PDB file of C-alpha atoms and ligand atoms in Angstrom:
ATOM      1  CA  UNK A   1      32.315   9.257 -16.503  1.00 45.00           C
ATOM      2  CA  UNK A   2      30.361   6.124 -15.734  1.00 50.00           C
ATOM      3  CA  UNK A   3      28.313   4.725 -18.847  1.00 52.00           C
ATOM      4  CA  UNK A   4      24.603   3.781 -17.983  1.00 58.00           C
ATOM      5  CA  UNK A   5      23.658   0.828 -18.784  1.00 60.00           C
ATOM      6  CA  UNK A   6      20.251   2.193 -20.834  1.00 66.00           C
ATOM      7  CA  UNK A   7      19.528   6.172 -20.060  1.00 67.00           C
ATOM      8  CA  UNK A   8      15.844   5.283 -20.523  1.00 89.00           C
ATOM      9  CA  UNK A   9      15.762   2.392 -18.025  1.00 93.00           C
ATOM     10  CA  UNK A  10      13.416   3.130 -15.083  1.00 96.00           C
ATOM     11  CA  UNK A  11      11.991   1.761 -11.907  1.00 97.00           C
ATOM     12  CA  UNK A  12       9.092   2.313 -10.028  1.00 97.00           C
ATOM     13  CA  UNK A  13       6.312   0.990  -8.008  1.00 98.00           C
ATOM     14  CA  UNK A  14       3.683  -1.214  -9.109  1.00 98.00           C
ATOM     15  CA  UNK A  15       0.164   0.308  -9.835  1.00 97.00           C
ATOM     16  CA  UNK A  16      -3.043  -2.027 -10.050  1.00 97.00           C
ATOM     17  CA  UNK A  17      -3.271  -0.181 -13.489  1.00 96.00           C
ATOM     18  CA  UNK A  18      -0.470  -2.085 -14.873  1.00 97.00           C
ATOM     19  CA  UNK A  19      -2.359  -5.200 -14.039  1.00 98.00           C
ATOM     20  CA  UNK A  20      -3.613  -5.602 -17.860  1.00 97.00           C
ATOM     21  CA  UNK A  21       0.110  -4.917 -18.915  1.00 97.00           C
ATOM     22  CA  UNK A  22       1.993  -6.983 -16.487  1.00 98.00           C
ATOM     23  CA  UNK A  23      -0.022 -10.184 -17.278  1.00 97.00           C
ATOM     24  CA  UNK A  24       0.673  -9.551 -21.084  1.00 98.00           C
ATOM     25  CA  UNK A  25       4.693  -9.218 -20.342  1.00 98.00           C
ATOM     26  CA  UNK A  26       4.103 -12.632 -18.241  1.00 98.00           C
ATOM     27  CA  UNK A  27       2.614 -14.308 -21.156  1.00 98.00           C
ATOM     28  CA  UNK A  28       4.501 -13.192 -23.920  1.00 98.00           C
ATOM     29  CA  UNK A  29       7.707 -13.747 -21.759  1.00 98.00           C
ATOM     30  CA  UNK A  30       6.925 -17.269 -20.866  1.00 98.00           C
ATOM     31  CA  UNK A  31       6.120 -18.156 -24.541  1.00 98.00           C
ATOM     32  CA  UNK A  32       9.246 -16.655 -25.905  1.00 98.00           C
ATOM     33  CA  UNK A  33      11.649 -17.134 -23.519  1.00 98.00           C
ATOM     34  CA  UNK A  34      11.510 -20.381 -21.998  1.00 98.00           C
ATOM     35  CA  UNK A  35      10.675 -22.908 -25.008  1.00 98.00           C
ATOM     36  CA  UNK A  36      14.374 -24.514 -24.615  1.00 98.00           C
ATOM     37  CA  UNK A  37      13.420 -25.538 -21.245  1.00 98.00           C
ATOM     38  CA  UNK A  38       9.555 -26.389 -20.875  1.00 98.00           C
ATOM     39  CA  UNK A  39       7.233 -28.290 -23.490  1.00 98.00           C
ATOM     40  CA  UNK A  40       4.603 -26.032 -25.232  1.00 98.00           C
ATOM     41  CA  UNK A  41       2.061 -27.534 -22.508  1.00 98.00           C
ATOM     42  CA  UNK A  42       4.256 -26.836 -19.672  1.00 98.00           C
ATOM     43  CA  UNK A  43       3.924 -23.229 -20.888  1.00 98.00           C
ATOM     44  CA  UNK A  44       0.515 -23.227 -21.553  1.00 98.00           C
ATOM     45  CA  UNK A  45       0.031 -24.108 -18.239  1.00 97.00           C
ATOM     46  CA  UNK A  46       2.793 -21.627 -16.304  1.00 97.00           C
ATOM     47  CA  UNK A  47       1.594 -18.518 -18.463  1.00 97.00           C
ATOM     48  CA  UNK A  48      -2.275 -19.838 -17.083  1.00 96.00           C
ATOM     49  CA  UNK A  49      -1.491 -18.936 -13.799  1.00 91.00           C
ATOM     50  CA  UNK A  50      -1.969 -15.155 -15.064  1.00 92.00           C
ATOM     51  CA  UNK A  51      -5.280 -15.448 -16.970  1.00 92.00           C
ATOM     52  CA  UNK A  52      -7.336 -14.477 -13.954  1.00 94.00           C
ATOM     53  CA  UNK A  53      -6.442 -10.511 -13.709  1.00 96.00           C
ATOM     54  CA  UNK A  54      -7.873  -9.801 -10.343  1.00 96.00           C
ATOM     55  CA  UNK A  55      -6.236 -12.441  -9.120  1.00 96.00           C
ATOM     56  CA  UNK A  56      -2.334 -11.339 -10.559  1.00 97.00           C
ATOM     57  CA  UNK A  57      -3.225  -8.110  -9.684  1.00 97.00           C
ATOM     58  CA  UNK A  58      -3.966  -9.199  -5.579  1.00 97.00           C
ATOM     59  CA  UNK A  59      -0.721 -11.001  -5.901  1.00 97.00           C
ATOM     60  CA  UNK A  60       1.253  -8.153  -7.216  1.00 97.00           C
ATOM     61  CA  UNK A  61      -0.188  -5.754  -4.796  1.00 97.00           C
ATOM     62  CA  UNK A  62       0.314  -7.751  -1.716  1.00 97.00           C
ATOM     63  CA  UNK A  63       3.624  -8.083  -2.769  1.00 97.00           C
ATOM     64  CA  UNK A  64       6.254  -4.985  -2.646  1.00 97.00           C
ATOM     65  CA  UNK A  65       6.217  -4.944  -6.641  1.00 98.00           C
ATOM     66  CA  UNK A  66       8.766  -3.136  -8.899  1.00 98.00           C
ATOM     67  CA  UNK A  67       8.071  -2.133 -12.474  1.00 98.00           C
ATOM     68  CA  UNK A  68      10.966  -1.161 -14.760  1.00 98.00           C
ATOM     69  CA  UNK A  69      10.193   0.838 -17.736  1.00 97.00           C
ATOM     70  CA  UNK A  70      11.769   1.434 -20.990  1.00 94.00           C
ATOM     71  CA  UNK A  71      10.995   5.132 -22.311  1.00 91.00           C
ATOM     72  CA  UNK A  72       7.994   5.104 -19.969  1.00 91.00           C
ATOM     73  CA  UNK A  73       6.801   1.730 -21.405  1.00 94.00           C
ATOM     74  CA  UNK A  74       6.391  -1.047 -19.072  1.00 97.00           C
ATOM     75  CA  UNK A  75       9.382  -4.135 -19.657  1.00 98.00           C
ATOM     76  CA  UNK A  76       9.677  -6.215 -17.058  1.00 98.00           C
ATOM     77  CA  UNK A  77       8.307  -6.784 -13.368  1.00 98.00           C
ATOM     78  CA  UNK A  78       9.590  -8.265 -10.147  1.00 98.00           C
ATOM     79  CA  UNK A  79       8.319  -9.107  -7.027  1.00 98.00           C
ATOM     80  CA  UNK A  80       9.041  -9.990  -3.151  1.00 97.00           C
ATOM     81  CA  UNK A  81       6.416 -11.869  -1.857  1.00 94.00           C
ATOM     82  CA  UNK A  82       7.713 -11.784   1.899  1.00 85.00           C
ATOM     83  CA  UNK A  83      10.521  -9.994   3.609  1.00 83.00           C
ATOM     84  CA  UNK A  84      12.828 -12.713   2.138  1.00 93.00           C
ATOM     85  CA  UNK A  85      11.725 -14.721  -0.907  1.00 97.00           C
ATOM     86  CA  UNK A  86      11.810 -13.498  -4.524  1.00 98.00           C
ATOM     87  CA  UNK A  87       8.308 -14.462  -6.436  1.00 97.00           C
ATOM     88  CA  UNK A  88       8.084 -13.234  -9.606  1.00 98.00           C
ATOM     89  CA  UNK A  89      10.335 -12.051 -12.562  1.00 98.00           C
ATOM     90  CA  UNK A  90       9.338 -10.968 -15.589  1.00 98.00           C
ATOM     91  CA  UNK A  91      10.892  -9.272 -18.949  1.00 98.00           C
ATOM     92  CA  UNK A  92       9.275  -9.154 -22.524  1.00 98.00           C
ATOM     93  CA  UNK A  93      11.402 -10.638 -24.812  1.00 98.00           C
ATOM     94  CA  UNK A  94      11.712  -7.390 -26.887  1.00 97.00           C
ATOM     95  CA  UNK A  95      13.651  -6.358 -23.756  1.00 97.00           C
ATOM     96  CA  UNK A  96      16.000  -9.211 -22.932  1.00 97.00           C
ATOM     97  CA  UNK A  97      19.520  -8.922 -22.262  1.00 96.00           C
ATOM     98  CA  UNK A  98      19.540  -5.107 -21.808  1.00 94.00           C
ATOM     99  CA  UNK A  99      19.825  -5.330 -18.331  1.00 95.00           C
ATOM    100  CA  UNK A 100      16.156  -4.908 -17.122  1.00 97.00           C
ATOM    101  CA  UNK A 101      16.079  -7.919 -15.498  1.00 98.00           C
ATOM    102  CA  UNK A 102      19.627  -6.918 -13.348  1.00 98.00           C
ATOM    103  CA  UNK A 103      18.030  -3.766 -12.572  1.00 97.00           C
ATOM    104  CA  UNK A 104      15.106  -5.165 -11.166  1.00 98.00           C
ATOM    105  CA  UNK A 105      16.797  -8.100  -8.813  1.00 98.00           C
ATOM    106  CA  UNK A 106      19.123  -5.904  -7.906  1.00 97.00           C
ATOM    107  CA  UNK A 107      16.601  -2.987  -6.066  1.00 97.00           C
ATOM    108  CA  UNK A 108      15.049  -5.615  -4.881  1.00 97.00           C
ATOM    109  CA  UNK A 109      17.989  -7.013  -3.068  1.00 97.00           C
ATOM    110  CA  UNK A 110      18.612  -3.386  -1.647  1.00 96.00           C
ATOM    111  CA  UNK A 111      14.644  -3.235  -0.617  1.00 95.00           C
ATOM    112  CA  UNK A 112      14.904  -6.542   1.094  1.00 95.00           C
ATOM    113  CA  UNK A 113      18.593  -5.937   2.410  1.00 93.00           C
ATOM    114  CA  UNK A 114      16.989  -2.630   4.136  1.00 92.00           C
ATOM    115  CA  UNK A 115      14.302  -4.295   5.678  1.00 91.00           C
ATOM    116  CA  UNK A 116      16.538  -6.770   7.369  1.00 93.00           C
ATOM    117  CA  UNK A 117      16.574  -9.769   5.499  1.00 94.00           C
ATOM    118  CA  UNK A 118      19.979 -11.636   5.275  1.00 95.00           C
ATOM    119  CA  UNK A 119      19.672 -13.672   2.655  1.00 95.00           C
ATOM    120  CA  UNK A 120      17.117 -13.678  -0.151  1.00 97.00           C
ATOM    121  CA  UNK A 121      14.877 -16.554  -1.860  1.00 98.00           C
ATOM    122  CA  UNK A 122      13.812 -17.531  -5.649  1.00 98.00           C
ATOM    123  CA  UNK A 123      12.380 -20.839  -6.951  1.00 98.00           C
ATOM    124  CA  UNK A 124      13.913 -19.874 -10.482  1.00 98.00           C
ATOM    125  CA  UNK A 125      12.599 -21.596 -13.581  1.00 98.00           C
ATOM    126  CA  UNK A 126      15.307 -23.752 -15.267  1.00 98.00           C
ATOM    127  CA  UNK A 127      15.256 -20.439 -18.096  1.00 98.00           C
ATOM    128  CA  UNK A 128      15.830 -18.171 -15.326  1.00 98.00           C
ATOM    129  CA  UNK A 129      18.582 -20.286 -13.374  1.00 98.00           C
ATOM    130  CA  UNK A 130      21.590 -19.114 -15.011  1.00 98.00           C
ATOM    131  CA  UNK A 131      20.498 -15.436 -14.295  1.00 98.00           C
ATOM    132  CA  UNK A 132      20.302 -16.083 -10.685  1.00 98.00           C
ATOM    133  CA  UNK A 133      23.715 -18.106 -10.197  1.00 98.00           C
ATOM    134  CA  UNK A 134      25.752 -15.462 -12.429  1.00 98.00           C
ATOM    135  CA  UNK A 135      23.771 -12.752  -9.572  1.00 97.00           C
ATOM    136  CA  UNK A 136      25.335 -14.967  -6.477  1.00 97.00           C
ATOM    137  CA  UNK A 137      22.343 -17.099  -5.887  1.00 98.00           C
ATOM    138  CA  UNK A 138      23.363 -20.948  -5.194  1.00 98.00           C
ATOM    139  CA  UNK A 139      21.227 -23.934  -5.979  1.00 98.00           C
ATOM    140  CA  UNK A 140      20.080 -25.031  -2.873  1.00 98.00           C
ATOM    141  CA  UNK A 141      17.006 -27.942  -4.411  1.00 98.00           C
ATOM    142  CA  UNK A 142      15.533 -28.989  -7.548  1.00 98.00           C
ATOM    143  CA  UNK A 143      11.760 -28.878  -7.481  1.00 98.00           C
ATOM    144  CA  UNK A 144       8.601 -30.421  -9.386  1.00 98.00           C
ATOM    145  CA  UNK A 145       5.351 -28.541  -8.762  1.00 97.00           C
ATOM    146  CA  UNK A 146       2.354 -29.242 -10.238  1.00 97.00           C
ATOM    147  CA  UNK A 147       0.687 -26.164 -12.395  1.00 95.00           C
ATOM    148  CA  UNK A 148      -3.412 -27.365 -13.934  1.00 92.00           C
ATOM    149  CA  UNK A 149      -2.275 -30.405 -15.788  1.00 93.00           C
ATOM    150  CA  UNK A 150       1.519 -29.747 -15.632  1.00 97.00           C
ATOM    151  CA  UNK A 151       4.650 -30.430 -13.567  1.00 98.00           C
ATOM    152  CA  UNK A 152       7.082 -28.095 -13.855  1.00 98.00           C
ATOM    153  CA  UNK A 153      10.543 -28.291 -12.936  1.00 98.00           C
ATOM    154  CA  UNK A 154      12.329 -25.399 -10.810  1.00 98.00           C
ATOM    155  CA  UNK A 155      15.231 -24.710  -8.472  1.00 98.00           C
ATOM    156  CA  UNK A 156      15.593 -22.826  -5.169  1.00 98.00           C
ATOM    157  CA  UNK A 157      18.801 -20.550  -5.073  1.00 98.00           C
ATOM    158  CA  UNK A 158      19.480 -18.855  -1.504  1.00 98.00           C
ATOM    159  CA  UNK A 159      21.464 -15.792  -1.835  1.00 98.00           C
ATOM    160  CA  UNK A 160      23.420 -14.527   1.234  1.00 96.00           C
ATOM    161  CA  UNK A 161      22.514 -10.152   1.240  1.00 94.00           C
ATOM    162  CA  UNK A 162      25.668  -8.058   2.457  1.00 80.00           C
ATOM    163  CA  UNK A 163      25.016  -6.765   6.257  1.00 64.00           C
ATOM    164  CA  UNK A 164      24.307  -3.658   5.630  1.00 55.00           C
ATOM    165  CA  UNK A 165      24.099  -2.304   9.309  1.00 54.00           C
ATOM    166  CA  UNK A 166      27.468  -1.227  11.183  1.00 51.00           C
ATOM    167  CA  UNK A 167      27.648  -2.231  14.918  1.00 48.00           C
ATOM    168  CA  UNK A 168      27.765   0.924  16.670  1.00 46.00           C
TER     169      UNK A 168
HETATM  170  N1  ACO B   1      21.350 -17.739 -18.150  1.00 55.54           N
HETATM  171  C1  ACO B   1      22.555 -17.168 -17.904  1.00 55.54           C
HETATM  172  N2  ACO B   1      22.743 -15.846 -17.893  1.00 55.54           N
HETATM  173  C2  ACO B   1      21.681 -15.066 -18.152  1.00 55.54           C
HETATM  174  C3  ACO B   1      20.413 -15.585 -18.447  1.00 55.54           C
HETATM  175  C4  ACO B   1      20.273 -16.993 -18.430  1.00 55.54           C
HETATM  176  N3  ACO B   1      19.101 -17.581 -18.663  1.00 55.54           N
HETATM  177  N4  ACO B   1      19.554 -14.561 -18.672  1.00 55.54           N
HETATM  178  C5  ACO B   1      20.285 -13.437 -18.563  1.00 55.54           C
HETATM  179  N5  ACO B   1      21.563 -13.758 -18.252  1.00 55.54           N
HETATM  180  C6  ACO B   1      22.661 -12.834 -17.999  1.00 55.54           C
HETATM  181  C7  ACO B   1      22.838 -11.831 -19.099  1.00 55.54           C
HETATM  182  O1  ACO B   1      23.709 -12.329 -20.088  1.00 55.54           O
HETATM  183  C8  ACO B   1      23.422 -10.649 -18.370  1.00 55.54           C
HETATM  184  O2  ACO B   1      24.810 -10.828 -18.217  1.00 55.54           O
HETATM  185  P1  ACO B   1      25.805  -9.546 -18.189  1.00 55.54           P
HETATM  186  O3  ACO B   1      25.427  -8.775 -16.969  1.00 55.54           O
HETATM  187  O4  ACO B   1      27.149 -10.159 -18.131  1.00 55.54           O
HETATM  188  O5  ACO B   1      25.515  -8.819 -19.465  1.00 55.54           O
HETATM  189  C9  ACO B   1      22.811 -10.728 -16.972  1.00 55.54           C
HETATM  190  O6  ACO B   1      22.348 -12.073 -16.826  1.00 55.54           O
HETATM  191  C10 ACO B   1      21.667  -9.760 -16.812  1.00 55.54           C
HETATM  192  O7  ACO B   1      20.717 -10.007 -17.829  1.00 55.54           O
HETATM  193  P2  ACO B   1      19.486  -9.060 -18.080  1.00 55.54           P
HETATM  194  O8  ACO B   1      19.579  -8.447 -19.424  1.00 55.54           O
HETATM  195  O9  ACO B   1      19.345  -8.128 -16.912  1.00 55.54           O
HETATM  196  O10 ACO B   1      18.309 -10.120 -18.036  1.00 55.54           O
HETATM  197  P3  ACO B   1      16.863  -9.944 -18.719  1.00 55.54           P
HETATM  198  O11 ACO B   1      16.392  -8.554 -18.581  1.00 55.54           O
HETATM  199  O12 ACO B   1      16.906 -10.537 -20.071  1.00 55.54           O
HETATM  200  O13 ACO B   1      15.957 -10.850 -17.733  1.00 55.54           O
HETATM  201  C11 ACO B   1      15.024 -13.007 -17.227  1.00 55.54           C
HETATM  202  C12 ACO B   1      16.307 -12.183 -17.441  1.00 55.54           C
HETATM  203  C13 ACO B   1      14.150 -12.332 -16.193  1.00 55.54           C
HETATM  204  C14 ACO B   1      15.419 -14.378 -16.744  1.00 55.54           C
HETATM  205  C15 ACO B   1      14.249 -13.069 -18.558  1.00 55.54           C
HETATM  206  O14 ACO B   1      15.022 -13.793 -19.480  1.00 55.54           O
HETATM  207  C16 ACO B   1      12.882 -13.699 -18.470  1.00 55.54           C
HETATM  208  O15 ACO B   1      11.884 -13.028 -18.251  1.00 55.54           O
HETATM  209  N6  ACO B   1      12.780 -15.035 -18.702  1.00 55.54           N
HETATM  210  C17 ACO B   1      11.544 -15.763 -18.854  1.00 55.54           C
HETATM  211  C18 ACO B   1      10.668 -15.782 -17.641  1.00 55.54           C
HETATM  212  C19 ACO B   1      11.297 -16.497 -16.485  1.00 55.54           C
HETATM  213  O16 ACO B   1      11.771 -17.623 -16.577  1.00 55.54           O
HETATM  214  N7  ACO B   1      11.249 -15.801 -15.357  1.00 55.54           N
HETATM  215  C20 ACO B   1      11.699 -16.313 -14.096  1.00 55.54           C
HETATM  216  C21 ACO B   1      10.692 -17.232 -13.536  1.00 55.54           C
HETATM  217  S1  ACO B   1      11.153 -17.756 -11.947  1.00 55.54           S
HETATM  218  C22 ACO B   1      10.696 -16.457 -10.999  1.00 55.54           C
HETATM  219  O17 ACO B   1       9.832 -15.716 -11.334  1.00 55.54           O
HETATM  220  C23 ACO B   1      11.373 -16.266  -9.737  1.00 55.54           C
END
């Protein structure tokens, strides 16, 4: 018998009434998980980006937008902002390293990989690099980009997506 990973691990699609919930699991997820790599202002200004709810919750809808859940409970949040770059990925630290994150890349390489694409796209924060490469993704260039009062150092990984369509 295969072993899930975690029975109460779910995915589905993003509602604008997680808005309110999403930009609290951006927050909280910036400030907890990514202090080895960014300064206390760098965060400041990164988990800023989010303070303007309408605005995250355009983003996330224009976007094809998965939500993983834990027991029903929003955890984490990804997103694909066109057919073939990864925006935004998101756990709360209280549900690191069980595998939410995986679960969410991972549908949306399947999403993307159905829709065509042949490689995928992520600027990955320096916290979120190692994720990526241990997924496939390779470093293709470092980037600085400014954020209010910040620059803030990130990484674009390409990742080659299996053909999925047989010649026929
Ligand atoms: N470096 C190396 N390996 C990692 C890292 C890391 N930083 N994070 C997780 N892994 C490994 C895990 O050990 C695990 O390995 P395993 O499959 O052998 O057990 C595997 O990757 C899967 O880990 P998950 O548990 O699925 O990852 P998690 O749910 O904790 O989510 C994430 C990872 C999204 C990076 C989370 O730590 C996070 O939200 N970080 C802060 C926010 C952030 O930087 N987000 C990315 C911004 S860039 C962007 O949005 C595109």
């Amino acid at each position: 018998m295969m072993a899930m990973a975690h029975p109460k691990l779910a995915l589905r699609p993003f509602l604008p009434v997680d808005t309110a919930l999403l930009r609290e699991i951006f927050r909280d997820s910036i400030e907890a998980l990514t202090d080895e790599d960014y300064t206390p202002a760098q965060q400041e200004a990164w988990a800023s980006a989010a303070d303007d709810e309408d605005a995250l919750g355009k983003r996330l809808g224009s976007q094809l937008t998965l939500v993983a859940t834990l027991e029903g409970s929003p955890a984490g949040f990804a997103s694909l902002a066109s057919g073939d770059k990864i925006d935004m990925l998101y756990v709360h630290p209280a549900a690191a390293g069980q595998g939410v994150g995986a679960m969410l890349i991972d549908a949306l390489e399947k999403l993307a990989g159905g829709r065509g694409a042949a490689l995928l796209a992520v600027d990955a924060s320096d916290s979120a690099r190692g994720f990526f490469e241990k997924r496939g993704y390779v470093a293709q260039q470092r980037n600085t980009i400014s954020v209010g009062d910040e620059w803030l150092a990130n990484t674009t990984l390409h990742k080659q997506l299996a053909a999925k369509r047989e010649a026929s």
